[in-house]
């Protein structure tokens, strides 16, 4: 059941509508999402995916999925599969438009030759250090490379040799001939190709040279006929070089780069470099750990694609970066799960309760709505007997003034069952409560007293006779502070090492049949998702997606 996300207007849509009106690109529209397969996608990528694929859907075109695989040192085929899976799970479809920058290596190579022939590129021999020196700074102009005036023929010859693998790593680079005096450092004769002798996950040993991002990206956009190349703000300073390459290569299509604010969330980290560190140092259990903001982690946590899409739409597309409160993401999750999840009873921290005046061997059955607000979700049967489990938190020997739950002498409603009053407790030698004794009122069957005796509290319970033990993961933020690493400079200093608590909960027996990725509201506790990883039929593991309540309301 897909929820229709209401579209908010934004400056990118306005640009597109205007381009359509002016018949720019003959009215043609083409978008792309270009992930680098060097890690799993995160919620920030989800924003970019929703934007690109969302616009494509809106204007009835297909969005290209392009694996931006120009750096074999950091990339791996396993990431390609994960990326595809995540985008599909979000509900987007690239049809037959799956591309790889590595498919364009030959074309890009020919583009580079064209630039050399136009005297717009040259083979340079400066070392990395020398190049840095020559580059200048923000306040100081750069200096021309001594190789800048190398004859065209010579550059062509060496570049060809580079391609043939005749030169060692670092000996030569191919550089664009732009302007070493430009105030924009990206325009100071950027490198176009470097020699790397790493095997590529798709092209193997075929290429000893690899194109740089600033060259490969605009030209891949041009090859694919992208009309609106949407990227995050940090590429604003790269736009002049983007336009320069497109212009100098004289491509048929002229893509336009438009920048938007990247998504940043508090209490987490988003850069792939940092996420990778968390994974490689085993601080989390993998890229899909439910504490990570990766799409696959959020999915295991219990996020729905709809919640993520609504979030992406509601935060909108702006031109200035800002940090979004993670509570806003959680708000949209609660909204969605509230509609979709079955209400069930599970006791996270169980303590036994014995109803002394309830008949031995009697078992009652109550029929309970799966969701009182949505009768179409049906009902299920829950049993009741003399011995129950309740949550330790819901009991105090002596009630304090604002404690409305169970206490000795204090009557509460056991949800959908009876009014019950605690009478005594049994303790061990150290004074820990082992079990609670109580009495019930048979006149209150169904949890209602027909007269006017009211109770202040309602608690949940499970029948000890048929309750089942199930593993539950209680997650908390992975970081203790809003902006990890801000104080100490190292984000690892702010890890919350109590971000995962594993418990065994006493659950109502119906939960035995919970299916992979089925979502539940554990009444009074929170929303839980059946983990699909390592799922065993009849023995589901529940991940807490989000607690039930928050005072948070979106502004
Ligand atoms: P990171 O900086 O998090 O490691 P990246 O930008 O290197 O990510 P890419 O695979 O290059 O990752 O990103 C693919 C696309 O997703 C790019 O167009 C990029 O602009 C966009 N993107 C990446 N991070 C975010 C974000 N936090 N918010 C919005 N869009 C993002
Ligand atoms: Mg990137």
Coordinates of C-alpha atoms and ligand atoms in Angstrom, one line a residue:
X1 CA 0.0 0.0 0.0
X2 CA 1.9 3.0 -1.2
X3 CA 1.2 6.3 0.3
X4 CA 1.1 9.2 -2.1
X5 CA 3.6 11.8 -1.0
X6 CA 2.5 15.3 -1.6
X7 CA 5.0 17.2 -3.7
X8 CA 6.3 20.5 -2.4
X9 CA 7.5 23.1 -4.9
X10 CA 11.3 23.8 -5.0
X11 CA 13.7 25.9 -7.0
X12 CA 14.9 22.9 -9.1
X13 CA 11.3 22.1 -10.2
X14 CA 10.9 25.7 -11.1
X15 CA 14.0 25.6 -13.3
X16 CA 12.7 22.5 -15.0
X17 CA 9.3 24.0 -15.7
X18 CA 10.9 27.1 -17.1
X19 CA 13.1 25.0 -19.3
X20 CA 10.1 23.1 -20.6
X21 CA 8.3 26.4 -21.3
X22 CA 11.3 27.7 -23.3
X23 CA 11.6 24.3 -25.1
X24 CA 15.2 24.0 -23.9
X25 CA 16.8 20.8 -25.1
X26 CA 13.8 20.5 -27.4
X27 CA 11.7 19.8 -24.4
X28 CA 13.7 16.7 -23.5
X29 CA 14.3 15.8 -19.9
X30 CA 16.9 13.4 -18.5
X31 CA 18.0 12.9 -14.9
X32 CA 20.5 10.6 -13.3
X33 CA 21.6 9.4 -9.9
X34 CA 25.4 8.8 -9.9
X35 CA 26.6 6.9 -6.8
X36 CA 30.2 5.9 -6.5
X37 CA 30.3 2.2 -5.6
X38 CA 32.6 2.7 -2.6
X39 CA 30.2 2.1 0.2
X40 CA 26.5 1.6 1.0
X41 CA 24.0 4.4 0.4
X42 CA 22.8 6.5 3.3
X43 CA 19.8 8.7 4.1
X44 CA 21.6 11.6 2.4
X45 CA 21.7 9.6 -0.8
X46 CA 18.1 8.8 -0.3
X47 CA 17.3 12.5 -0.5
X48 CA 19.2 12.7 -3.8
X49 CA 17.5 9.5 -5.1
X50 CA 14.0 10.8 -4.1
X51 CA 14.9 14.1 -5.9
X52 CA 16.2 12.6 -9.1
X53 CA 13.9 9.6 -9.5
X54 CA 11.0 11.6 -8.1
X55 CA 11.4 14.3 -10.7
X56 CA 11.8 11.6 -13.4
X57 CA 8.5 10.0 -12.3
X58 CA 6.8 13.4 -12.1
X59 CA 7.8 14.2 -15.7
X60 CA 7.3 10.7 -17.0
X61 CA 10.8 9.9 -17.9
X62 CA 13.2 7.2 -16.7
X63 CA 16.0 8.2 -14.4
X64 CA 19.5 6.8 -15.2
X65 CA 21.3 4.9 -12.5
X66 CA 25.0 5.5 -13.2
X67 CA 27.7 3.7 -11.2
X68 CA 30.4 6.3 -11.0
X69 CA 33.2 3.8 -11.0
X70 CA 36.4 5.6 -11.9
X71 CA 38.5 4.8 -8.8
X72 CA 39.2 1.1 -8.6
X73 CA 41.3 1.6 -5.4
X74 CA 38.2 2.3 -3.4
X75 CA 35.4 0.6 -5.3
X76 CA 34.0 -2.9 -5.2
X77 CA 31.4 -4.9 -7.0
X78 CA 29.6 -5.8 -3.7
X79 CA 28.6 -2.2 -3.3
X80 CA 27.0 -2.2 -6.7
X81 CA 24.5 -4.8 -5.7
X82 CA 23.8 -3.1 -2.4
X83 CA 23.1 0.2 -4.2
X84 CA 20.7 -1.4 -6.7
X85 CA 18.9 -3.2 -3.9
X86 CA 18.5 -0.1 -1.8
X87 CA 17.1 2.0 -4.7
X88 CA 14.6 -0.8 -5.6
X89 CA 13.6 -1.1 -2.0
X90 CA 12.9 2.7 -1.9
X91 CA 10.5 1.9 -4.8
X92 CA 12.3 3.4 -7.7
X93 CA 13.1 1.9 -11.0
X94 CA 15.8 2.7 -13.6
X95 CA 14.3 0.4 -16.2
X96 CA 17.0 -0.4 -18.7
X97 CA 19.0 2.6 -17.9
X98 CA 21.7 1.2 -15.7
X99 CA 25.1 2.6 -16.7
X100 CA 28.7 2.6 -15.6
X101 CA 31.2 5.3 -16.1
X102 CA 33.6 2.5 -16.8
X103 CA 31.6 1.7 -19.9
X104 CA 32.7 5.2 -21.2
X105 CA 36.4 4.7 -20.6
X106 CA 37.1 4.4 -24.4
X107 CA 35.0 7.4 -25.2
X108 CA 36.5 9.5 -22.4
X109 CA 39.9 8.5 -23.6
X110 CA 39.0 9.8 -27.0
X111 CA 37.7 13.0 -25.5
X112 CA 41.0 13.5 -23.8
X113 CA 42.9 13.0 -27.1
X114 CA 40.6 15.6 -28.6
X115 CA 41.5 18.1 -25.9
X116 CA 45.3 17.4 -26.4
X117 CA 44.8 18.0 -30.2
X118 CA 43.0 21.3 -29.4
X119 CA 45.9 22.2 -27.2
X120 CA 43.6 22.1 -24.2
X121 CA 45.4 19.4 -22.4
X122 CA 49.1 18.3 -21.9
X123 CA 51.1 15.6 -20.3
X124 CA 52.7 16.8 -17.1
X125 CA 55.6 15.4 -15.2
X126 CA 55.4 17.3 -11.9
X127 CA 55.3 15.1 -8.8
X128 CA 52.2 15.3 -6.5
X129 CA 54.2 17.5 -4.2
X130 CA 55.5 19.8 -6.9
X131 CA 52.0 20.1 -8.3
X132 CA 50.7 21.2 -5.0
X133 CA 53.4 23.9 -4.8
X134 CA 52.6 25.1 -8.3
X135 CA 48.9 25.2 -7.6
X136 CA 49.1 28.2 -5.4
X137 CA 46.5 29.0 -2.7
X138 CA 43.2 30.8 -2.3
X139 CA 45.1 34.1 -2.0
X140 CA 48.0 33.3 -4.3
X141 CA 47.9 32.6 -8.0
X142 CA 49.3 29.3 -9.3
X143 CA 52.3 28.9 -11.6
X144 CA 52.3 27.3 -15.0
X145 CA 53.8 23.8 -15.1
X146 CA 57.1 23.7 -17.0
X147 CA 55.5 21.0 -19.1
X148 CA 52.6 23.1 -20.1
X149 CA 54.0 24.0 -23.5
X150 CA 55.0 20.5 -24.4
X151 CA 54.3 20.0 -28.1
X152 CA 50.9 18.5 -28.9
X153 CA 52.5 15.6 -30.7
X154 CA 54.7 14.7 -27.7
X155 CA 51.7 14.8 -25.4
X156 CA 49.8 12.6 -27.7
X157 CA 52.6 10.1 -27.9
X158 CA 53.2 9.9 -24.1
X159 CA 49.4 9.8 -23.4
X160 CA 49.2 6.8 -25.8
X161 CA 52.0 5.1 -24.0
X162 CA 50.4 5.8 -20.6
X163 CA 47.3 4.1 -22.0
X164 CA 49.4 1.1 -23.1
X165 CA 50.8 0.7 -19.6
X166 CA 54.3 1.7 -20.5
X167 CA 54.8 4.1 -17.7
X168 CA 54.9 3.6 -13.9
X169 CA 52.4 5.0 -11.5
X170 CA 52.9 8.7 -10.7
X171 CA 55.4 9.4 -13.6
X172 CA 52.9 11.3 -15.8
X173 CA 49.5 12.9 -15.6
X174 CA 47.3 14.4 -18.2
X175 CA 46.2 17.9 -17.3
X176 CA 43.7 20.3 -18.7
X177 CA 45.1 23.6 -19.9
X178 CA 42.7 26.1 -18.3
X179 CA 44.1 28.9 -16.2
X180 CA 46.6 28.8 -13.4
X181 CA 45.7 32.3 -12.4
X182 CA 42.0 31.6 -11.9
X183 CA 40.6 32.5 -8.5
X184 CA 38.9 29.1 -8.6
X185 CA 41.4 26.4 -7.7
X186 CA 39.5 23.8 -9.7
X187 CA 40.3 25.7 -12.8
X188 CA 44.1 25.6 -12.3
X189 CA 45.0 23.0 -14.9
X190 CA 43.2 20.1 -13.1
X191 CA 44.4 16.5 -13.7
X192 CA 42.3 14.6 -16.3
X193 CA 44.0 11.2 -16.1
X194 CA 46.4 9.5 -13.7
X195 CA 48.2 6.2 -13.9
X196 CA 46.9 3.6 -11.5
X197 CA 47.8 -0.1 -11.7
X198 CA 44.9 -1.4 -9.7
X199 CA 42.6 -4.0 -11.2
X200 CA 39.1 -2.5 -11.8
X201 CA 36.1 -4.5 -10.7
X202 CA 34.6 -4.4 -14.1
X203 CA 37.3 -3.6 -16.7
X204 CA 40.0 -5.7 -15.0
X205 CA 43.5 -4.9 -16.2
X206 CA 42.3 -3.2 -19.4
X207 CA 43.0 0.4 -18.3
X208 CA 46.2 1.4 -16.6
X209 CA 44.9 5.0 -16.6
X210 CA 41.8 6.4 -14.9
X211 CA 39.9 9.6 -15.5
X212 CA 39.4 12.1 -12.7
X213 CA 35.9 13.0 -11.4
X214 CA 35.9 16.6 -12.6
X215 CA 36.5 15.3 -16.2
X216 CA 34.5 12.0 -16.1
X217 CA 31.4 13.4 -14.4
X218 CA 30.3 16.2 -16.8
X219 CA 31.3 14.2 -19.8
X220 CA 29.4 11.1 -18.7
X221 CA 26.4 13.4 -18.2
X222 CA 26.9 14.7 -21.7
X223 CA 27.2 11.1 -23.1
X224 CA 23.9 10.2 -21.5
X225 CA 22.2 13.4 -22.6
X226 CA 21.5 14.4 -19.0
X227 CA 19.6 17.7 -19.0
X228 CA 19.6 18.5 -15.3
X229 CA 22.6 17.2 -13.4
X230 CA 21.7 17.6 -9.8
X231 CA 24.4 17.5 -7.1
X232 CA 25.2 18.7 -3.7
X233 CA 26.5 22.2 -2.8
X234 CA 30.1 21.3 -2.4
X235 CA 30.3 20.9 -6.2
X236 CA 29.3 24.6 -6.8
X237 CA 32.9 25.5 -7.2
X238 CA 33.4 22.7 -9.7
X239 CA 30.6 24.0 -12.0
X240 CA 33.0 26.2 -14.0
X241 CA 35.2 23.2 -14.8
X242 CA 32.2 21.1 -15.5
X243 CA 31.0 23.6 -18.1
X244 CA 34.6 24.0 -19.4
X245 CA 35.0 20.3 -20.2
X246 CA 31.6 20.1 -21.8
X247 CA 32.3 23.2 -24.0
X248 CA 35.9 22.2 -25.0
X249 CA 35.0 18.6 -25.8
X250 CA 32.1 20.0 -27.9
X251 CA 29.7 17.3 -26.9
X252 CA 26.4 17.0 -28.6
X253 CA 24.4 17.4 -25.4
X254 CA 25.0 20.2 -23.0
X255 CA 24.0 19.2 -19.4
X256 CA 23.4 21.7 -16.8
X257 CA 24.7 21.2 -13.2
X258 CA 22.4 22.5 -10.4
X259 CA 23.4 22.3 -6.8
X260 CA 21.3 21.7 -3.8
X261 CA 21.9 21.4 0.0
X262 CA 23.1 18.1 1.3
X263 CA 21.2 16.4 4.0
X264 CA 22.9 16.3 7.4
X265 CA 21.3 14.7 10.5
X266 CA 22.3 15.1 14.1
X267 CA 23.4 12.3 16.4
X268 CA 24.9 10.4 13.5
X269 CA 27.6 10.5 10.8
X270 CA 26.9 10.4 7.1
X271 CA 30.2 10.4 5.2
X272 CA 31.0 7.1 3.6
X273 CA 34.5 7.3 4.9
X274 CA 33.3 7.5 8.5
X275 CA 30.7 4.8 8.0
X276 CA 33.3 2.6 6.5
X277 CA 35.5 3.2 9.6
X278 CA 32.7 2.1 11.9
X279 CA 32.2 -1.0 9.9
X280 CA 35.9 -1.9 9.5
X281 CA 36.6 -1.4 13.2
X282 CA 33.7 -3.6 14.1
X283 CA 32.0 -0.8 16.1
X284 CA 28.8 -1.8 14.3
X285 CA 27.9 -5.1 12.9
X286 CA 28.1 -4.2 9.2
X287 CA 26.9 -1.6 6.7
X288 CA 23.3 -2.6 7.4
X289 CA 23.6 -2.3 11.2
X290 CA 20.3 -0.8 12.3
X291 CA 22.1 2.0 14.1
X292 CA 23.6 3.3 10.9
X293 CA 21.9 5.9 8.7
X294 CA 22.5 3.6 5.7
X295 CA 19.3 2.8 3.8
X296 CA 19.9 -0.9 4.5
X297 CA 20.4 -0.1 8.2
X298 CA 17.3 2.0 8.4
X299 CA 15.4 -0.8 6.6
X300 CA 16.5 -3.4 9.2
X301 CA 15.7 -0.9 11.9
X302 CA 12.1 -0.8 10.7
X303 CA 11.9 2.2 8.5
X304 CA 9.5 2.0 5.6
X305 CA 10.3 3.4 2.2
X306 CA 7.2 5.6 2.5
X307 CA 8.5 7.2 5.8
X308 CA 11.9 7.9 4.1
X309 CA 10.2 9.4 1.0
X310 CA 7.9 11.5 3.0
X311 CA 10.8 12.8 5.1
X312 CA 12.8 13.6 1.9
X313 CA 9.9 15.5 0.4
X314 CA 9.1 17.4 3.6
X315 CA 12.7 18.6 4.3
X316 CA 12.6 19.9 0.8
X317 CA 15.4 21.1 -1.5
X318 CA 17.2 24.2 -0.5
X319 CA 20.3 26.1 -1.5
X320 CA 21.9 26.3 2.0
X321 CA 23.1 23.4 4.1
X322 CA 21.6 22.8 7.5
X323 CA 21.3 20.0 10.0
X324 CA 18.0 18.2 10.3
X325 CA 16.9 16.9 13.7
X326 CA 16.8 13.1 13.7
X327 CA 13.5 13.4 15.6
X328 CA 11.9 14.7 12.4
X329 CA 12.9 11.5 10.6
X330 CA 11.5 9.5 13.5
X331 CA 8.3 11.5 13.5
X332 CA 7.6 10.4 9.9
X333 CA 8.4 6.8 10.8
X334 CA 5.9 6.9 13.7
X335 CA 3.3 8.5 11.5
X336 CA 3.6 5.7 8.9
X337 CA 3.9 2.8 11.3
X338 CA 1.0 4.0 13.3
X339 CA -1.1 3.3 10.2
X340 CA 0.5 0.1 9.2
X341 CA 1.4 -1.9 12.3
X342 CA -0.5 -4.4 14.3
X343 CA -0.8 -3.8 18.0
X344 CA 0.5 -6.7 20.1
X345 CA 1.5 -7.3 23.7
X346 CA 5.1 -8.0 24.6
X347 CA 6.9 -7.6 27.9
X348 CA 10.4 -6.4 27.6
X349 CA 11.5 -6.7 31.2
X350 CA 9.2 -9.4 32.6
X351 CA 8.2 -10.1 36.1
X352 CA 5.6 -12.8 37.0
X353 CA 2.3 -12.0 38.5
X354 CA -0.1 -14.6 40.1
X355 CA -3.8 -13.9 40.4
X356 CA -4.6 -15.7 43.7
X357 CA -8.4 -15.5 43.2
X358 CA -8.4 -16.7 39.6
X359 CA -9.4 -20.4 39.2
X360 CA -6.6 -22.9 38.6
X361 CA -6.4 -24.4 35.1
X362 CA -8.9 -21.9 33.7
X363 CA -7.9 -20.3 30.4
X364 CA -9.9 -17.5 28.8
X365 CA -9.6 -16.1 25.4
X366 CA -10.1 -12.4 24.4
X367 CA -10.6 -11.3 20.9
X368 CA -8.5 -8.1 20.3
X369 CA -8.5 -5.7 17.4
X370 CA -5.1 -5.7 15.6
X371 CA -5.5 -2.0 15.2
X372 CA -8.5 -0.3 16.9
X373 CA -8.3 2.6 14.5
X374 CA -8.3 0.3 11.4
X375 CA -10.8 -2.5 11.7
X376 CA -9.8 -3.8 8.3
X377 CA -6.6 -5.1 10.0
X378 CA -8.7 -7.8 11.7
X379 CA -8.6 -9.3 15.2
X380 CA -6.6 -12.0 16.9
X381 CA -7.1 -14.1 20.0
X382 CA -5.1 -13.6 23.2
X383 CA -5.3 -16.0 26.1
X384 CA -5.5 -15.2 29.8
X385 CA -4.8 -17.3 32.9
X386 CA -3.8 -17.3 36.5
X387 CA -0.2 -16.5 35.8
X388 CA 0.9 -13.6 33.7
X389 CA 3.9 -11.5 33.0
X390 CA 4.0 -7.7 33.3
X391 CA 6.8 -5.2 32.8
X392 CA 8.9 -4.6 35.9
X393 CA 8.5 -0.9 35.2
X394 CA 4.7 -1.1 35.6
X395 CA 4.9 -2.1 39.3
X396 CA 5.9 -0.5 42.5
X397 CA 5.3 -1.9 45.9
X398 CA 4.1 1.5 47.1
X399 CA 2.6 3.9 44.6
X400 CA 3.9 7.4 44.6
X401 CA 1.6 10.3 43.9
X402 CA 2.0 10.3 40.2
X403 CA 2.4 6.5 39.7
X404 CA -0.8 5.2 38.2
X405 CA 0.3 1.8 37.4
X406 CA 0.1 -1.4 39.5
X407 CA 1.0 -1.2 43.2
X408 CA 0.0 -3.0 46.3
X409 CA -3.6 -1.9 47.0
X410 CA -3.8 0.0 43.7
X411 CA -6.1 -1.2 41.0
X412 CA -5.3 -0.9 37.3
X413 CA -6.8 -2.2 34.1
X414 CA -5.0 -5.1 32.4
X415 CA -5.6 -4.1 28.9
X416 CA -8.7 -5.8 27.4
X417 CA -8.8 -8.3 30.3
X418 CA -9.7 -7.3 33.9
X419 CA -9.2 -4.8 36.7
X420 CA -6.5 -6.2 38.9
X421 CA -5.1 -5.1 42.3
X422 CA -1.7 -6.2 43.7
X423 CA -1.8 -7.7 47.2
X424 CA 1.8 -8.8 48.1
X425 CA 5.2 -9.6 46.7
X426 CA 7.5 -12.5 47.1
X427 CA 11.2 -11.6 47.4
X428 CA 14.6 -13.4 47.4
X429 CA 17.1 -13.0 50.2
X430 CA 18.5 -9.9 48.7
X431 CA 15.1 -8.2 48.5
X432 CA 14.6 -8.5 44.8
X433 CA 11.0 -9.1 43.8
X434 CA 10.5 -12.6 42.4
X435 CA 6.7 -12.5 41.9
X436 CA 3.7 -10.3 42.5
X437 CA 0.5 -11.6 43.9
X438 CA -2.8 -10.0 43.0
X439 CA -6.6 -10.3 42.9
X440 CA -8.8 -9.7 39.9
X441 CA -12.4 -8.5 39.8
X442 CA -14.5 -11.0 37.7
X443 CA -17.1 -8.2 37.1
X444 CA -14.6 -6.3 34.9
X445 CA -14.2 -8.8 32.0
X446 CA -12.9 -7.1 28.9
X447 CA -11.2 -4.4 31.0
X448 CA -14.4 -2.5 31.7
X449 CA -16.4 -2.2 34.9
X450 CA -20.0 -1.6 34.0
X451 CA -20.6 0.7 36.9
X452 CA -18.6 3.8 37.8
X453 CA -15.5 2.4 39.4
X454 CA -12.6 4.0 37.4
X455 CA -8.9 3.1 37.4
X456 CA -6.2 5.6 36.5
X457 CA -3.9 3.2 34.7
X458 CA -3.9 0.6 32.0
X459 CA -1.0 -1.8 31.6
X460 CA -0.2 -4.6 29.1
X461 CA 0.6 -8.2 30.0
X462 CA 1.1 -11.6 28.5
X463 CA -0.2 -15.0 29.6
X464 CA 2.7 -17.0 31.2
X465 CA 1.2 -20.3 30.0
X466 CA 1.7 -19.6 26.3
X467 CA 4.0 -16.6 26.2
X468 CA 7.0 -17.1 24.0
X469 CA 10.6 -15.9 24.5
X470 CA 11.8 -13.8 21.6
X471 CA 15.0 -11.9 21.1
X472 CA 14.5 -8.1 20.9
X473 CA 17.2 -5.5 20.0
X474 CA 16.7 -2.1 21.7
X475 CA 18.5 0.5 19.7
X476 CA 19.6 4.0 20.8
X477 CA 21.5 6.7 18.9
X478 CA 25.0 5.5 18.0
X479 CA 26.5 8.8 19.2
X480 CA 26.1 10.7 22.5
X481 CA 26.2 14.1 21.0
X482 CA 24.5 16.0 18.2
X483 CA 27.6 16.6 16.2
X484 CA 30.0 13.7 16.7
X485 CA 33.6 14.8 16.9
X486 CA 32.9 18.5 17.1
X487 CA 34.6 18.9 20.5
X488 CA 37.5 16.5 20.2
X489 CA 38.1 16.4 16.4
X490 CA 37.5 12.6 16.3
X491 CA 34.0 11.4 15.8
X492 CA 34.9 8.0 17.4
X493 CA 35.2 9.7 20.8
X494 CA 31.5 10.3 20.9
X495 CA 30.3 6.7 20.3
X496 CA 27.5 5.6 22.5
X497 CA 28.6 2.2 23.5
X498 CA 25.2 1.5 25.0
X499 CA 23.5 2.0 21.7
X500 CA 22.3 -1.7 21.6
X501 CA 20.7 -3.6 24.3
X502 CA 19.7 -7.2 23.6
X503 CA 16.9 -8.6 25.7
X504 CA 14.6 -11.6 25.6
X505 CA 11.0 -10.5 25.8
X506 CA 7.9 -12.5 26.9
X507 CA 5.6 -12.1 23.9
X508 CA 2.1 -13.1 23.1
X509 CA 2.1 -16.3 21.2
X510 CA 0.8 -14.9 18.0
X511 CA 4.2 -13.3 17.4
X512 CA 5.7 -16.7 16.7
X513 CA 4.3 -16.4 13.2
X514 CA 5.6 -12.9 12.5
X515 CA 6.9 -12.6 9.0
X516 CA 10.1 -11.0 7.7
X517 CA 9.9 -7.2 7.9
X518 CA 6.5 -7.3 9.5
X519 CA 5.9 -4.2 11.6
X520 CA 4.3 -4.2 15.1
X521 CA 3.4 -1.8 17.8
X522 CA 4.3 -3.4 21.1
X523 CA 1.5 -1.7 23.0
X524 CA 2.8 1.1 25.3
X525 CA 6.4 0.4 24.2
X526 CA 7.2 1.2 20.7
X527 CA 7.4 0.1 17.1
X528 CA 9.3 -3.0 16.2
X529 CA 10.4 -4.7 13.0
X530 CA 11.1 -8.3 12.3
X531 CA 14.7 -8.4 11.1
X532 CA 15.0 -10.0 7.7
X533 CA 18.6 -10.8 8.2
X534 CA 19.2 -14.3 9.4
X535 CA 15.5 -14.7 9.7
X536 CA 14.3 -18.1 11.0
X537 CA 10.7 -19.0 10.5
X538 CA 9.0 -19.3 13.9
X539 CA 11.8 -17.5 15.7
X540 CA 11.6 -13.9 14.7
X541 CA 14.0 -11.3 16.1
X542 CA 12.5 -7.9 16.7
X543 CA 14.4 -4.6 16.2
X544 CA 13.0 -1.5 17.9
X545 CA 12.5 1.0 15.2
X546 CA 11.4 3.9 17.4
X547 CA 9.9 4.4 20.8
X548 CA 6.2 5.1 20.9
X549 CA 6.0 8.7 21.9
X550 CA 8.0 11.9 21.5
X551 CA 7.1 15.4 22.3
X552 CA 8.5 16.3 18.9
X553 CA 6.3 17.9 16.3
X554 CA 7.6 19.2 13.0
X555 CA 7.7 22.9 12.7
Ligands
LIG1 P1 29.7 11.0 1.1 O1 30.2 12.4 0.9 O2 28.6 10.8 2.1 O3 30.7 9.9 1.3 P2 29.4 11.0 -1.7 O4 29.0 12.3 -2.1 O5 30.9 10.7 -1.9 O6 28.9 10.6 -0.3 P3 28.4 9.6 -4.0 O7 28.3 8.2 -4.2 O8 29.4 10.4 -4.8 O9 28.7 9.8 -2.5 O10 27.0 10.4 -4.1 C1 26.0 10.1 -5.1 C2 25.1 11.2 -5.2 O11 24.4 11.4 -3.9 C3 25.8 12.5 -5.5 O12 25.0 13.2 -6.5 C4 25.7 13.3 -4.2 O13 25.7 14.7 -4.4 C5 24.5 12.8 -3.5 N1 24.7 12.8 -2.0 C6 25.6 12.3 -1.3 N2 25.5 12.6 0.0 C7 24.4 13.4 0.1 C8 23.7 14.0 1.2 N3 24.2 13.9 2.4 N4 22.6 14.7 0.9 C9 22.1 14.8 -0.4 N5 22.7 14.2 -1.4 C10 23.8 13.5 -1.2
LIG2 MG1 31.3 11.6 -4.1

